[in-house]
Short mmCIF file of C-alpha atoms and ligand atoms in Angstrom, two decimals:
data_model
loop_
_atom_site.label_atom_id
_atom_site.label_comp_id
_atom_site.label_asym_id
_atom_site.label_seq_id
_atom_site.Cartn_x
_atom_site.Cartn_y
_atom_site.Cartn_z
CA MET S 1 -16.39 -19.90 9.30
CA ILE S 2 -12.85 -19.24 8.05
CA ASN S 3 -10.33 -22.11 8.69
CA LYS S 4 -6.94 -21.58 10.60
CA LYS S 5 -4.59 -21.64 7.88
CA MET S 6 -6.44 -19.00 5.81
CA GLU S 7 -7.15 -17.04 9.23
CA GLU S 8 -3.20 -17.04 9.86
CA ALA S 9 -2.44 -15.93 5.94
CA LEU S 10 -4.95 -12.96 6.49
CA ASN S 11 -3.27 -12.02 9.83
CA GLY S 12 -0.02 -12.00 7.87
CA GLN S 13 -1.44 -9.86 5.26
CA ILE S 14 -2.53 -7.22 8.05
CA ARG S 15 0.94 -7.20 9.21
CA GLU S 16 1.99 -6.36 5.46
CA GLU S 17 -0.59 -3.63 5.04
CA LEU S 18 0.56 -1.98 8.42
CA TYR S 19 4.03 -2.13 7.24
CA SER S 20 3.20 -0.59 3.92
CA ALA S 21 1.11 2.13 6.21
CA TYR S 22 4.39 2.51 8.07
CA LEU S 23 6.63 2.81 5.24
CA TYR S 24 4.72 5.25 3.48
CA LEU S 25 4.55 7.36 6.84
CA SER S 26 8.33 6.94 7.15
CA MET S 27 8.81 8.30 3.59
CA SER S 28 6.28 11.23 4.11
CA ALA S 29 8.21 12.17 7.24
CA TRP S 30 11.53 12.11 5.01
CA PHE S 31 10.16 14.30 2.31
CA GLU S 32 8.77 16.71 5.14
CA THR S 33 12.75 16.92 6.16
CA ILE S 34 13.59 17.98 2.76
CA ASN S 35 10.91 20.32 2.09
CA LEU S 36 9.06 18.58 -0.34
CA LYS S 37 5.65 19.02 1.23
CA GLY S 38 3.63 17.69 -1.74
CA PHE S 39 5.46 14.46 -1.89
CA ALA S 40 5.06 14.26 1.78
CA ASN S 41 1.16 14.69 1.64
CA TRP S 42 0.88 12.00 -1.24
CA MET S 43 2.66 9.52 0.86
CA LYS S 44 0.25 10.78 4.21
CA VAL S 45 -2.62 9.85 2.01
CA GLN S 46 -1.07 6.36 0.88
CA THR S 47 -0.71 5.69 4.40
CA GLN S 48 -4.17 6.42 4.84
CA GLU S 49 -5.10 3.89 1.94
CA GLU S 50 -2.85 1.36 3.70
CA LEU S 51 -4.70 1.61 6.98
CA PHE S 52 -7.94 1.10 4.73
CA HIS S 53 -6.47 -2.12 3.27
CA ALA S 54 -5.44 -3.49 6.65
CA THR S 55 -9.12 -2.42 8.36
CA LYS S 56 -10.60 -4.04 5.65
CA ILE S 57 -8.94 -7.68 6.17
CA PHE S 58 -9.34 -6.85 9.83
CA ASP S 59 -13.40 -6.39 9.27
CA PHE S 60 -13.18 -9.41 7.00
CA LEU S 61 -11.86 -11.91 9.55
CA ASN S 62 -14.20 -10.61 12.07
CA GLU S 63 -17.27 -11.18 9.97
CA ARG S 64 -15.98 -14.74 8.96
CA GLN S 65 -15.78 -15.44 12.90
CA GLY S 66 -11.90 -15.48 12.56
CA THR S 67 -10.00 -14.01 15.20
CA VAL S 68 -7.51 -11.12 14.36
CA LYS S 69 -4.00 -11.18 16.01
CA LEU S 70 -2.02 -8.29 15.34
CA GLN S 71 1.76 -8.90 14.82
CA GLN S 72 4.85 -7.00 15.12
CA ILE S 73 5.69 -4.52 12.49
CA ASP S 74 9.26 -4.00 11.29
CA GLU S 75 10.94 -0.96 11.79
CA PRO S 76 10.92 0.83 8.04
CA PRO S 77 14.07 2.73 6.56
CA ASP S 78 14.05 6.53 7.19
CA LYS S 79 16.02 8.04 4.54
CA TRP S 80 16.60 7.96 1.02
CA ASP S 81 18.80 8.74 -1.81
CA SER S 82 16.43 10.99 -3.74
CA PRO S 83 12.93 11.34 -4.38
CA LEU S 84 13.38 9.02 -7.52
CA ALA S 85 14.87 6.53 -5.11
CA ALA S 86 12.04 6.57 -2.59
CA PHE S 87 9.28 5.97 -5.24
CA GLU S 88 11.30 3.46 -6.78
CA SER S 89 11.80 1.73 -3.40
CA ALA S 90 7.86 2.42 -3.04
CA TYR S 91 7.22 0.56 -6.49
CA LYS S 92 9.24 -2.54 -5.59
CA HIS S 93 7.22 -2.80 -2.45
CA GLU S 94 3.84 -2.45 -4.21
CA GLN S 95 5.56 -5.20 -6.39
CA HIS S 96 5.98 -7.34 -3.24
CA ILE S 97 2.59 -6.74 -2.14
CA THR S 98 1.05 -7.99 -5.27
CA GLY S 99 2.88 -11.26 -4.89
CA CYS S 100 1.57 -11.44 -1.36
CA ILE S 101 -2.10 -11.48 -2.42
CA ASN S 102 -1.36 -13.39 -5.19
CA ASP S 103 -0.26 -15.89 -2.77
CA LEU S 104 -3.15 -15.41 -0.72
CA VAL S 105 -5.56 -16.29 -3.65
CA TYR S 106 -3.68 -19.29 -4.45
CA GLU S 107 -4.04 -20.50 -0.72
CA ALA S 108 -7.83 -19.79 -0.59
CA ILE S 109 -8.27 -21.94 -4.09
CA GLU S 110 -6.12 -24.58 -2.30
CA GLU S 111 -8.48 -24.45 0.82
CA LYS S 112 -11.80 -24.07 -1.20
CA ASP S 113 -12.45 -20.95 0.54
CA ARG S 114 -14.77 -19.50 -1.99
CA ALA S 115 -15.67 -16.66 0.09
CA THR S 116 -12.18 -15.51 0.96
CA GLN S 117 -11.33 -15.71 -3.06
CA VAL S 118 -14.18 -13.42 -3.86
CA PHE S 119 -12.96 -11.13 -1.20
CA LEU S 120 -9.36 -10.95 -2.55
CA ASP S 121 -10.67 -10.15 -5.86
CA TRP S 122 -10.97 -6.39 -4.55
CA PHE S 123 -7.27 -6.60 -3.38
CA VAL S 124 -6.38 -7.88 -6.93
CA ASN S 125 -7.80 -4.85 -8.52
CA GLU S 126 -6.58 -2.53 -6.19
CA GLN S 127 -2.94 -3.83 -6.47
CA VAL S 128 -3.16 -3.05 -10.27
CA GLU S 129 -4.10 0.69 -9.40
CA GLU S 130 -1.29 0.68 -6.50
CA GLU S 131 1.43 -0.33 -8.79
CA ALA S 132 0.21 2.11 -11.64
CA SER S 133 -0.21 5.20 -9.55
CA VAL S 134 3.55 4.69 -7.98
CA ASP S 135 4.72 3.73 -11.54
CA GLU S 136 3.40 7.11 -13.26
CA ILE S 137 5.13 9.24 -10.41
CA VAL S 138 8.56 7.11 -10.77
CA GLN S 139 8.16 7.83 -14.53
CA GLN S 140 7.66 11.57 -14.07
CA LEU S 141 10.47 11.93 -11.89
CA LYS S 142 12.78 10.19 -14.29
CA LEU S 143 11.51 12.76 -17.34
CA VAL S 144 12.14 15.74 -15.21
CA GLY S 145 15.49 14.56 -13.67
CA GLU S 146 16.42 15.14 -10.06
CA LYS S 147 16.60 18.76 -9.87
CA GLY S 148 15.01 22.03 -10.90
CA GLN S 149 11.66 23.13 -11.67
CA GLY S 150 10.03 19.81 -12.90
CA ILE S 151 10.24 18.71 -9.13
CA PHE S 152 8.67 21.36 -7.86
CA MET S 153 5.69 20.89 -10.48
CA ILE S 154 5.55 17.39 -9.43
CA ASN S 155 5.31 18.52 -5.77
CA ARG S 156 2.81 20.72 -6.44
CA GLU S 157 0.33 18.36 -8.14
CA LEU S 158 1.14 15.36 -5.50
CA GLY S 159 0.31 18.41 -2.95
CA THR S 160 -3.29 18.12 -4.05
CA ARG S 161 -4.01 14.46 -3.27
CA THR S 162 -6.56 13.74 -0.71
CA PHE S 163 -7.75 10.73 0.82
CA VAL S 164 -10.85 9.11 -0.92
CA PRO S 165 -11.90 5.53 0.68
CA PRO S 166 -11.15 3.21 -2.37
CA GLY S 167 -14.08 2.13 -4.46
CA GLN S 168 -16.18 4.96 -3.36
CA SER S 169 -15.37 7.69 -5.61
CA GLU S 170 -12.62 8.46 -8.57
CA GLN S 171 -9.08 7.52 -8.21
CA SER S 172 -7.30 9.47 -5.52
CA THR S 173 -4.10 10.12 -7.04
FE1 LIG D 1 0.07 -0.45 -1.26
O1 LIG D 1 -1.29 -2.10 -1.31
FE2 LIG D 1 -1.67 -2.34 0.44
O2 LIG D 1 -0.02 -2.64 0.96
#
């Protein structure tokens, strides 16, 4: 059975993951308003990834006879200055999430909760992918600049992304 301190920390992480989903869904909506449907698609798939992360912790807490307590989720921003600004902000957010996961690992070590440590390994690896996939798009956007054909090429490529539950197949980005 999971202890109360760890349970509380994991419930906090469910909120973080649901906020990530909310943030990327908001970015998807914004990309729709500027007619970059490929970017909007990428963000919608990212939303599904985040819901998967939240649900994975939800299931783990239940499995460890913990209690899931869903918390209030903040309202995300609803516009950005440019596609690059949105992806830079997504990258910053992923770095924040990596920090949250690392803090959870340190807490699990402190609590001598070996099962949670092993569980969190998946998230540690996932964050490496999360940061890398967002950074790749940031770099592409910097390369092509804010306007012109380059943006539409990236838009086309991002439009092909589909949701594959993490760990079940190849990278979905
Ligand atoms: Fe984007 O990795 Fe979860 O939050």
